[in-house]
Short mmCIF file of C-alpha atoms and ligand atoms in Angstrom, two decimals:
data_model
loop_
_atom_site.label_atom_id
_atom_site.label_comp_id
_atom_site.label_asym_id
_atom_site.label_seq_id
_atom_site.Cartn_x
_atom_site.Cartn_y
_atom_site.Cartn_z
CA UNK A 14 -15.11 33.54 20.86
CA UNK A 15 -13.99 30.00 21.37
CA UNK A 16 -11.01 28.86 19.52
CA UNK A 17 -12.92 26.20 17.65
CA UNK A 18 -15.70 28.18 15.85
CA UNK A 19 -17.06 26.36 13.00
CA UNK A 20 -16.93 28.01 9.55
CA UNK A 21 -17.18 26.55 6.21
CA UNK A 22 -14.43 26.44 3.56
CA UNK A 23 -14.90 26.71 -0.19
CA UNK A 24 -14.60 22.90 -0.77
CA UNK A 25 -17.09 22.12 2.07
CA UNK A 26 -16.86 20.76 5.39
CA UNK A 27 -16.77 22.14 8.89
CA UNK A 28 -13.61 23.71 9.93
CA UNK A 29 -12.24 26.49 12.19
CA UNK A 30 -12.52 30.16 11.58
CA UNK A 31 -10.23 30.50 8.65
CA UNK A 32 -8.04 33.15 9.88
CA UNK A 33 -4.48 33.91 11.17
CA UNK A 34 -4.68 34.91 14.77
CA UNK A 35 -1.97 35.46 17.11
CA UNK A 36 -2.92 36.20 20.63
CA UNK A 37 0.25 35.43 22.36
CA UNK A 38 3.94 34.94 20.93
CA UNK A 39 4.83 31.66 19.57
CA UNK A 40 5.05 29.51 21.74
CA UNK A 41 2.48 30.75 24.12
CA UNK A 42 2.59 29.72 27.78
CA UNK A 43 0.19 26.75 27.42
CA UNK A 44 2.21 25.26 24.44
CA UNK A 45 5.44 26.01 26.16
CA UNK A 46 4.28 23.94 29.12
CA UNK A 47 3.46 20.88 26.76
CA UNK A 48 6.92 21.45 25.15
CA UNK A 49 8.45 21.20 28.63
CA UNK A 50 6.81 18.12 29.28
CA UNK A 51 7.62 16.70 25.87
CA UNK A 52 11.45 17.44 26.45
CA UNK A 53 11.26 15.41 29.70
CA UNK A 54 8.99 12.70 28.50
CA UNK A 55 9.64 12.09 24.81
CA UNK A 56 12.80 10.61 23.21
CA UNK A 57 15.03 13.67 22.02
CA UNK A 58 15.16 12.11 18.64
CA UNK A 59 11.50 12.77 17.93
CA UNK A 60 11.71 16.55 16.82
CA UNK A 61 8.95 18.94 15.99
CA UNK A 62 8.70 21.95 13.68
CA UNK A 63 6.25 24.36 15.07
CA UNK A 64 6.57 25.07 18.82
CA UNK A 65 2.89 24.79 19.75
CA UNK A 66 0.57 22.55 21.34
CA UNK A 67 -2.10 21.56 18.62
CA UNK A 68 -5.65 21.46 19.78
CA UNK A 69 -7.59 21.76 16.69
CA UNK A 70 -7.11 21.91 12.90
CA UNK A 71 -9.30 22.28 9.81
CA UNK A 72 -9.51 24.00 6.43
CA UNK A 73 -6.30 25.97 6.23
CA UNK A 74 -5.41 26.35 9.80
CA UNK A 75 -3.98 24.72 13.03
CA UNK A 76 -5.21 26.18 16.37
CA UNK A 77 -2.86 25.90 19.42
CA UNK A 78 -3.63 25.63 23.05
CA UNK A 79 -3.24 29.47 23.68
CA UNK A 80 -5.75 30.37 21.08
CA UNK A 81 -3.51 31.20 18.17
CA UNK A 82 -4.62 30.25 14.79
CA UNK A 83 -1.76 29.43 12.36
CA UNK A 84 -1.78 29.34 8.72
CA UNK A 85 -1.15 25.60 7.79
CA UNK A 86 1.23 25.45 4.66
CA UNK A 87 2.53 22.01 5.45
CA UNK A 88 -0.43 19.62 5.81
CA UNK A 89 1.28 17.55 8.52
CA UNK A 90 3.80 16.55 5.86
CA UNK A 91 1.46 16.28 3.01
CA UNK A 92 -1.01 14.33 4.72
CA UNK A 93 -4.10 16.49 5.35
CA UNK A 94 -4.61 17.09 1.60
CA UNK A 95 -8.49 17.24 1.94
CA UNK A 96 -8.32 19.52 4.87
CA UNK A 97 -8.00 18.41 8.66
CA UNK A 98 -11.10 16.51 9.88
CA UNK A 99 -12.75 16.30 6.57
CA UNK A 100 -16.43 15.85 7.64
CA UNK A 101 -16.88 12.60 5.74
CA UNK A 102 -13.64 11.12 7.18
CA UNK A 103 -14.84 11.89 10.60
CA UNK A 104 -18.26 10.35 9.99
CA UNK A 105 -16.86 7.51 8.52
CA UNK A 106 -14.39 6.97 11.41
CA UNK A 107 -16.91 7.46 13.84
CA UNK A 108 -19.23 4.85 12.50
CA UNK A 109 -16.69 2.30 11.98
CA UNK A 110 -15.48 2.82 15.59
CA UNK A 111 -18.51 1.98 17.04
CA UNK A 112 -19.10 -1.10 14.85
CA UNK A 113 -15.57 -2.54 15.46
CA UNK A 114 -12.09 -1.43 15.84
CA UNK A 115 -9.85 -4.29 14.99
CA UNK A 116 -10.33 -8.04 14.00
CA UNK A 117 -6.89 -8.32 12.17
CA UNK A 118 -7.52 -8.80 8.34
CA UNK A 119 -5.26 -11.78 8.31
CA UNK A 120 -7.56 -13.55 10.93
CA UNK A 121 -11.27 -12.28 10.17
CA UNK A 122 -11.25 -10.15 6.80
CA UNK A 123 -13.77 -7.39 6.33
CA UNK A 124 -15.07 -5.52 3.41
CA UNK A 125 -13.66 -2.15 3.93
CA UNK A 126 -10.02 -3.49 3.17
CA UNK A 127 -11.32 -5.19 -0.03
CA UNK A 128 -12.91 -2.04 -1.01
CA UNK A 129 -9.88 0.01 -0.50
CA UNK A 130 -8.01 -2.48 -2.69
CA UNK A 131 -10.52 -2.36 -5.27
CA UNK A 132 -10.27 1.66 -5.30
CA UNK A 133 -6.79 1.43 -5.59
CA UNK A 134 -6.54 -1.06 -8.30
CA UNK A 135 -8.99 1.14 -10.27
CA UNK A 136 -7.60 4.44 -9.70
CA UNK A 137 -3.80 4.06 -9.83
CA UNK A 138 -2.07 4.50 -13.24
CA UNK A 139 -2.17 1.33 -15.67
CA UNK A 140 -4.63 -0.16 -17.69
CA UNK A 141 -4.02 -3.77 -16.37
CA UNK A 142 -5.17 -6.20 -13.86
CA UNK A 143 -3.87 -4.93 -10.57
CA UNK A 144 -3.78 -6.11 -6.70
CA UNK A 145 -3.10 -4.23 -3.54
CA UNK A 146 -1.98 -5.08 -0.22
CA UNK A 147 -2.30 -2.46 2.93
CA UNK A 148 0.09 -1.39 5.63
CA UNK A 149 0.41 1.08 8.30
CA UNK A 150 3.26 3.37 7.30
CA UNK A 151 4.86 4.68 4.08
CA UNK A 152 8.12 3.05 5.09
CA UNK A 153 6.47 -0.43 5.70
CA UNK A 154 4.77 0.14 2.06
CA UNK A 155 8.26 0.56 0.55
CA UNK A 156 9.57 -2.27 2.32
CA UNK A 157 7.02 -4.52 1.08
CA UNK A 158 7.27 -3.24 -2.44
CA UNK A 159 10.95 -4.19 -2.52
CA UNK A 160 9.87 -7.51 -1.02
CA UNK A 161 7.42 -8.38 -3.74
CA UNK A 162 9.81 -7.24 -6.54
CA UNK A 163 12.54 -9.51 -5.14
CA UNK A 164 10.38 -12.45 -4.95
CA UNK A 165 8.81 -11.67 -8.33
CA UNK A 166 12.33 -11.20 -10.10
CA UNK A 167 14.39 -13.87 -7.89
CA UNK A 168 17.03 -10.89 -7.99
CA UNK A 169 18.24 -8.90 -4.91
CA UNK A 170 19.62 -5.57 -5.94
CA UNK A 171 17.47 -2.43 -5.56
CA UNK A 172 18.39 0.99 -6.92
CA UNK A 173 17.44 4.27 -5.26
CA UNK A 174 18.46 7.67 -6.33
CA UNK A 175 20.34 10.65 -5.10
CA UNK A 176 18.06 13.04 -2.91
CA UNK A 177 15.43 10.07 -2.43
CA UNK A 178 13.65 9.75 0.89
CA UNK A 179 11.85 6.31 1.57
CA UNK A 180 11.66 6.28 5.38
CA UNK A 181 13.40 5.50 8.62
CA UNK A 182 13.19 1.62 8.97
CA UNK A 183 16.45 -0.29 8.42
CA UNK A 184 15.70 -1.13 4.86
CA UNK A 185 14.20 2.35 3.97
CA UNK A 186 17.10 4.16 5.47
CA UNK A 187 19.35 2.25 3.40
CA UNK A 188 17.27 3.50 0.45
CA UNK A 189 17.08 7.04 1.61
CA UNK A 190 20.03 9.21 0.47
CA UNK A 191 20.54 11.90 3.22
CA UNK A 192 22.71 10.78 6.22
CA UNK A 193 21.73 13.65 8.76
CA UNK A 194 19.31 13.24 10.36
CA UNK A 195 17.95 10.13 9.03
CA UNK A 196 21.05 7.73 8.97
CA UNK A 197 23.78 9.03 11.05
CA UNK A 198 24.83 6.58 13.60
CA UNK A 199 22.04 4.06 12.84
CA UNK A 200 23.95 1.60 10.72
CA UNK A 201 24.74 -1.13 9.49
CA UNK A 202 22.20 -0.65 6.76
CA UNK A 203 20.42 -3.29 4.47
CA UNK A 204 22.72 -4.62 1.85
CA UNK A 205 22.06 -4.73 -1.86
CA UNK A 206 20.89 -1.12 -2.16
CA UNK A 207 22.72 1.00 -4.80
CA UNK A 208 22.35 4.80 -5.54
CA UNK A 209 21.89 6.21 -9.13
CA UNK A 210 22.07 9.93 -9.98
CA UNK A 211 18.88 11.89 -10.23
CA UNK A 212 17.72 14.24 -12.78
CA UNK A 213 18.27 17.77 -10.91
CA UNK A 214 17.86 20.34 -13.72
CA UNK A 215 18.64 23.55 -11.38
CA UNK A 216 22.03 21.72 -10.58
CA UNK A 217 22.89 19.47 -13.39
CA UNK A 218 21.74 21.38 -16.38
CA UNK A 219 21.24 18.10 -18.06
CA UNK A 220 18.24 17.18 -20.41
CA UNK A 221 15.92 14.29 -19.03
CA UNK A 222 17.61 11.95 -21.76
CA UNK A 223 21.17 12.71 -20.83
CA UNK A 224 20.41 12.52 -17.05
CA UNK A 225 18.59 9.10 -17.57
CA UNK A 226 21.62 7.82 -19.84
CA UNK A 227 23.84 8.66 -16.76
CA UNK A 228 21.66 6.83 -14.41
CA UNK A 229 21.42 3.97 -16.60
CA UNK A 230 25.05 3.67 -17.18
CA UNK A 231 25.75 3.53 -13.37
CA UNK A 232 22.99 1.04 -13.10
CA UNK A 233 24.49 -1.29 -15.88
CA UNK A 234 28.18 -0.85 -14.93
CA UNK A 235 27.85 -1.18 -11.17
CA UNK A 236 24.97 -3.52 -10.77
CA UNK A 237 24.01 -5.33 -13.96
CA UNK A 238 20.34 -5.72 -14.90
CA UNK A 239 20.40 -9.53 -14.36
CA UNK A 240 21.07 -8.64 -10.72
CA UNK A 241 18.39 -5.89 -10.50
CA UNK A 242 15.04 -6.54 -8.62
CA UNK A 243 13.74 -2.99 -8.61
CA UNK A 244 14.33 0.59 -9.51
CA UNK A 245 12.70 2.80 -6.70
CA UNK A 246 12.01 6.43 -7.37
CA UNK A 247 9.79 9.34 -6.20
CA UNK A 248 8.27 10.89 -9.35
CA UNK A 249 9.08 14.27 -7.45
CA UNK A 250 11.64 14.01 -4.76
CA UNK A 251 9.74 14.97 -1.66
CA UNK A 252 12.19 15.46 1.42
CA UNK A 253 15.09 15.67 -0.90
CA UNK A 254 14.01 19.26 -2.07
CA UNK A 255 10.91 18.88 -4.33
CA UNK A 256 13.11 18.14 -7.34
CA UNK A 257 11.08 17.97 -10.41
CA UNK A 258 13.09 15.73 -12.92
CA UNK A 259 13.60 16.91 -16.48
CA UNK A 260 11.05 15.97 -19.08
CA UNK A 261 11.89 12.43 -20.28
CA UNK A 262 14.21 11.34 -17.42
CA UNK A 263 11.44 8.98 -15.89
CA UNK A 264 10.08 7.93 -19.21
CA UNK A 265 13.58 6.68 -20.14
CA UNK A 266 14.17 4.72 -16.84
CA UNK A 267 10.77 3.15 -17.23
CA UNK A 268 11.40 2.05 -20.55
CA UNK A 269 14.81 0.68 -19.64
CA UNK A 270 13.26 -1.21 -16.67
CA UNK A 271 10.48 -2.61 -18.93
CA UNK A 272 13.43 -3.77 -21.53
CA UNK A 273 15.43 -5.34 -18.74
CA UNK A 274 12.75 -7.14 -16.62
CA UNK A 275 13.37 -4.84 -13.79
CA UNK A 276 10.26 -3.71 -11.52
CA UNK A 277 9.68 -0.10 -11.63
CA UNK A 278 8.38 1.13 -8.34
CA UNK A 279 7.00 4.71 -7.81
CA UNK A 280 6.97 6.01 -4.41
CA UNK A 281 3.92 8.21 -4.51
CA UNK A 282 3.62 8.35 -0.58
CA UNK A 283 4.15 12.10 -0.70
CA UNK A 284 2.96 13.01 -4.39
CA UNK A 285 -0.09 10.69 -4.35
CA UNK A 286 -3.89 11.54 -4.10
CA UNK A 287 -4.32 14.94 -5.93
CA UNK A 288 -1.26 16.63 -4.38
CA UNK A 289 0.40 17.28 -7.63
CA UNK A 290 -2.50 18.34 -9.80
CA UNK A 291 -3.30 14.96 -10.75
CA UNK A 292 -4.56 11.82 -8.67
CA UNK A 293 -1.17 10.43 -9.01
CA UNK A 294 2.11 12.22 -10.15
CA UNK A 295 3.09 9.54 -12.69
CA UNK A 296 0.03 10.80 -14.66
CA UNK A 297 1.76 14.28 -14.86
CA UNK A 298 4.97 12.56 -16.62
CA UNK A 299 3.14 10.17 -18.58
CA UNK A 300 4.72 7.18 -16.91
CA UNK A 301 2.91 3.78 -15.51
CA UNK A 302 4.66 2.03 -12.78
CA UNK A 303 4.70 -1.63 -12.28
CA UNK A 304 4.17 -0.89 -8.35
CA UNK A 305 3.17 2.00 -6.64
CA UNK A 306 3.35 2.97 -3.13
CA UNK A 307 0.93 5.22 -1.51
CA UNK A 308 0.18 6.66 2.28
CA UNK A 309 -0.08 9.90 3.73
CA UNK A 310 -3.08 11.58 1.74
CA UNK A 311 -4.84 8.35 1.38
CA UNK A 312 -6.95 8.35 4.42
CA UNK A 313 -7.45 11.91 5.47
CA UNK A 314 -4.86 11.60 8.42
CA UNK A 315 -5.36 8.13 9.56
CA UNK A 316 -2.57 5.94 9.37
CA UNK A 317 -2.75 3.56 6.01
CA UNK A 318 -0.32 2.80 3.33
CA UNK A 319 -0.52 0.37 0.42
CA UNK A 320 1.25 -1.15 -2.29
CA UNK A 321 -0.66 -1.62 -5.62
CA UNK A 322 0.56 -2.92 -9.07
CA UNK A 323 0.47 -5.58 -11.65
CA UNK A 324 -1.42 -8.59 -10.51
CA UNK A 325 1.22 -10.98 -11.43
CA UNK A 326 3.98 -9.25 -9.43
CA UNK A 327 1.75 -8.63 -6.51
CA UNK A 328 0.72 -12.32 -6.35
CA UNK A 329 4.46 -13.64 -6.56
CA UNK A 330 4.44 -14.00 -2.80
CA UNK A 331 3.20 -16.93 -0.86
CA UNK A 332 0.43 -16.68 1.69
CA UNK A 333 1.58 -15.29 4.71
CA UNK A 334 4.41 -13.56 3.20
CA UNK A 335 2.62 -10.08 3.46
CA UNK A 336 0.74 -8.59 6.15
CA UNK A 337 1.00 -7.41 9.78
CA UNK A 338 -1.18 -6.97 12.78
CA UNK A 339 -2.71 -3.63 12.01
CA UNK A 340 -2.21 -3.26 8.05
CA UNK A 341 -5.48 -1.91 6.76
CA UNK A 342 -6.94 -1.39 10.21
CA UNK A 343 -10.72 -1.00 9.68
CA UNK A 344 -11.05 2.46 10.87
CA UNK A 345 -8.27 3.66 8.56
CA UNK A 346 -9.91 1.65 5.73
CA UNK A 347 -13.37 3.44 6.44
CA UNK A 348 -11.31 6.77 6.48
CA UNK A 349 -9.63 5.89 3.17
CA UNK A 350 -13.17 5.03 1.54
CA UNK A 351 -14.53 8.35 2.47
CA UNK A 352 -11.27 10.34 1.55
CA UNK A 353 -11.00 8.57 -1.90
CA UNK A 354 -14.63 9.46 -2.64
CA UNK A 355 -13.92 12.99 -1.75
CA UNK A 356 -10.79 12.96 -3.92
CA UNK A 357 -12.80 11.68 -6.93
CA UNK A 358 -15.96 13.80 -6.30
CA UNK A 359 -15.11 17.10 -4.84
CA UNK A 360 -12.79 18.80 -7.30
CA UNK A 361 -9.61 18.43 -5.36
CA UNK A 362 -7.59 17.68 -8.46
CA UNK A 363 -8.59 20.92 -9.92
CA UNK A 364 -7.96 22.83 -6.56
CA UNK A 365 -4.47 21.41 -6.55
CA UNK A 366 -3.98 22.94 -10.15
CA UNK A 367 -5.40 26.31 -8.92
CA UNK A 368 -3.14 26.32 -5.84
CA UNK A 369 0.00 25.34 -8.19
CA UNK A 370 -0.60 28.56 -10.22
CA UNK A 371 -1.08 30.66 -7.05
CA UNK A 372 2.20 29.22 -5.32
CA UNK A 373 4.32 29.54 -8.47
CA UNK A 374 2.84 32.84 -9.42
CA UNK A 375 3.75 34.44 -6.08
CA UNK A 376 7.08 32.56 -5.62
CA UNK A 377 8.27 33.51 -9.17
CA UNK A 378 7.48 37.01 -8.68
CA UNK A 379 9.30 37.15 -5.40
CA UNK A 380 12.34 35.30 -7.32
CA UNK A 381 12.43 38.04 -9.66
CA UNK A 382 13.08 40.55 -6.99
CA UNK A 383 15.23 38.50 -4.84
CA UNK A 384 18.09 36.51 -6.39
CA UNK A 385 18.39 34.50 -3.06
CA UNK A 386 15.63 32.46 -4.62
CA UNK A 387 17.68 30.20 -7.24
CA UNK A 388 14.67 28.13 -8.25
CA UNK A 389 10.97 27.75 -8.06
CA UNK A 390 9.67 24.36 -8.62
CA UNK A 391 6.95 21.63 -8.32
CA UNK A 392 3.66 20.55 -9.46
CA UNK A 393 0.08 21.22 -8.07
CA UNK A 394 0.07 21.98 -4.12
CA UNK A 395 3.73 20.77 -3.79
CA UNK A 396 5.99 23.77 -4.52
CA UNK A 397 9.27 24.75 -3.31
CA UNK A 398 11.58 27.59 -3.29
CA UNK A 399 15.48 26.73 -3.15
CA UNK A 400 17.52 29.37 -1.35
CA UNK A 401 21.16 30.03 -2.60
CA UNK A 402 23.94 32.27 -2.84
CA UNK A 403 23.13 34.57 -5.62
CA UNK A 404 26.49 34.61 -7.25
CA UNK A 405 27.82 30.88 -6.56
CA UNK A 406 24.35 29.10 -6.28
CA UNK A 407 25.77 27.53 -3.20
CA UNK A 408 22.90 26.30 -0.95
CA UNK A 409 21.93 28.59 1.69
CA UNK A 410 20.48 26.45 4.42
CA UNK A 411 20.83 29.07 7.01
CA UNK A 412 18.57 31.56 4.98
CA UNK A 413 15.80 28.75 4.40
CA UNK A 414 15.81 28.07 8.23
CA UNK A 415 15.68 31.63 9.30
CA UNK A 416 12.82 32.25 6.97
CA UNK A 417 10.90 29.26 8.07
CA UNK A 418 11.59 30.10 11.64
CA UNK A 419 10.44 33.61 11.22
CA UNK A 420 7.30 32.69 9.28
CA UNK A 421 6.29 30.32 12.12
CA UNK A 422 6.70 32.86 14.62
CA UNK A 423 4.19 35.06 12.59
CA UNK A 424 1.81 32.32 12.44
CA UNK A 425 2.43 30.25 9.23
CA UNK A 426 3.54 26.79 9.50
CA UNK A 427 6.09 26.05 6.62
CA UNK A 428 8.45 23.24 6.32
CA UNK A 429 12.10 23.08 4.99
CA UNK A 430 13.48 20.18 3.09
CA UNK A 431 16.22 19.36 0.87
CA UNK A 432 19.64 17.33 0.68
CA UNK A 433 21.40 20.68 1.76
CA UNK A 434 18.77 21.72 4.08
CA UNK A 435 18.11 25.04 1.79
CA UNK A 436 14.52 24.50 0.51
CA UNK A 437 11.38 25.75 1.89
CA UNK A 438 8.45 23.52 0.58
CA UNK A 439 4.84 24.50 0.39
CA UNK A 440 2.36 21.79 0.94
CA UNK A 441 -1.14 23.32 1.87
CA UNK A 442 -4.12 21.45 2.50
CA UNK A 443 -6.56 21.78 -0.49
CA UNK A 444 -9.25 23.05 1.63
CA UNK A 445 -7.51 26.25 2.15
CA UNK A 446 -9.05 29.50 0.69
CA UNK A 447 -7.04 31.60 -1.78
CA UNK A 448 -7.05 34.57 0.69
CA UNK A 449 -5.41 32.53 3.44
CA UNK A 450 -2.86 31.19 1.06
CA UNK A 451 -1.92 34.58 -0.12
CA UNK A 452 -1.61 35.93 3.41
CA UNK A 453 0.58 32.94 4.36
CA UNK A 454 2.72 33.75 1.46
CA UNK A 455 2.89 37.43 2.28
CA UNK A 456 4.04 36.49 5.84
CA UNK A 457 6.97 34.28 4.03
CA UNK A 458 7.73 37.14 1.71
CA UNK A 459 8.21 39.53 4.59
CA UNK A 460 10.35 36.92 6.50
CA UNK A 461 12.61 36.83 3.52
CA UNK A 462 12.84 40.64 3.22
CA UNK A 463 13.78 40.73 6.85
CA UNK A 464 16.24 37.91 6.79
CA UNK A 465 19.75 39.34 6.19
N1 PMP B 18 8.45 7.79 0.98
C1 PMP B 18 8.25 9.16 0.63
C2 PMP B 18 8.30 9.77 -0.65
C3 PMP B 18 7.99 10.02 1.92
O1 PMP B 18 7.69 11.28 1.45
C4 PMP B 18 7.91 9.49 3.23
C5 PMP B 18 7.31 10.27 4.31
N2 PMP B 18 7.81 11.43 4.26
C6 PMP B 18 8.05 8.02 3.40
C7 PMP B 18 8.38 7.22 2.25
C8 PMP B 18 7.91 7.41 4.55
O2 PMP B 18 6.53 7.40 4.94
P1 PMP B 18 6.15 7.16 6.62
O3 PMP B 18 6.75 8.31 7.31
O4 PMP B 18 4.66 7.12 6.65
O5 PMP B 18 6.94 5.99 7.06
#
């Protein structure tokens, strides 16, 4: 049997045999060979989670060069929400690549870029005129959202939150909270970035209203609304630990921004495109951002990012002030149009809600037997378990790391996250079948049981 047999997943699309299959230890010899070459050729700062050489991926599995088939509970960090190599995305990429690969939209515009902007304007939250601009990466989208907010308001300060993650470029490093590994040694950082306290129900015990009052007090006392261009927040912190703010927190922050002429930017780079059981997480909290940044799931694995928002804010920059050589590359745009069509028409939002109930049901049951799981939280196919000392609630990063490592060795790709490194996050592709998802969770459960 070849490693790339084609089967069909519940949501359609050709993909690999949907099974966990270990034919060598992980890493196997072929993977190890690549990892040795990587160590010699690739900068040490570029790490990796699963020690494999990926050769194919689809549905809910990643296949390595040794013929092992691993259950994918990470989606390449929340990117392959549709399942890897979704057939419509593949076809769109092939067609576009044969037509033209690049003109630079700023030199010779093409239709697919405009169509992606139209789709984003239509689908993102907010019943008002919107415009979009396209970029290559999440960090680039965040940088541009801040540029636009500054130009629009004529103010400079930007507020980001504790546990926030917004990227690794200079401005987004400043916006990101966690020092190691994202910032340590890489300063100086961009000025006029301030940090406010987040609502973190498991650790602060505050209501959403009280947590918002605390954040707003910090903002008013330490910056002043008259100096503040934008408040930037992930509706659910991703890298920071899948922290779901208490009810009312985001709403109060949005209201304060509106009352003070501050641009509210929702960073939905990780939460967007059906990941949280709605097309955008803002919908799950009943908030409407002025600007929204998207990337990751938007184009089925091709590099694309966007800023979308109120037309009058988006239009505040002069011509030539936004852009880039590759931003809105035609192949990425073709992929995005296919992906967006799938998100709208193939039941992915509903599937994310089903995945939420499986993930939360299983993890909550595990938590009842094992007090080292302090908290289970998340929305849709974005759910996490926070590992702690059962008595003190002190973060237990060693346990989270050991469980993740053992799960990977048993053929299940899981990722850790969290400011304290003590969170295992589950971000399965929505094309995964229920059986495979349960099997992946079984493996994580036994890794936890065996971790002493
Ligand atoms: N914002 C959020 C919320 C993210 O999760 C990420 C990526 N993990 C980024 C920004 C940066 O995106 P990219 O890696 O594409 O620059």
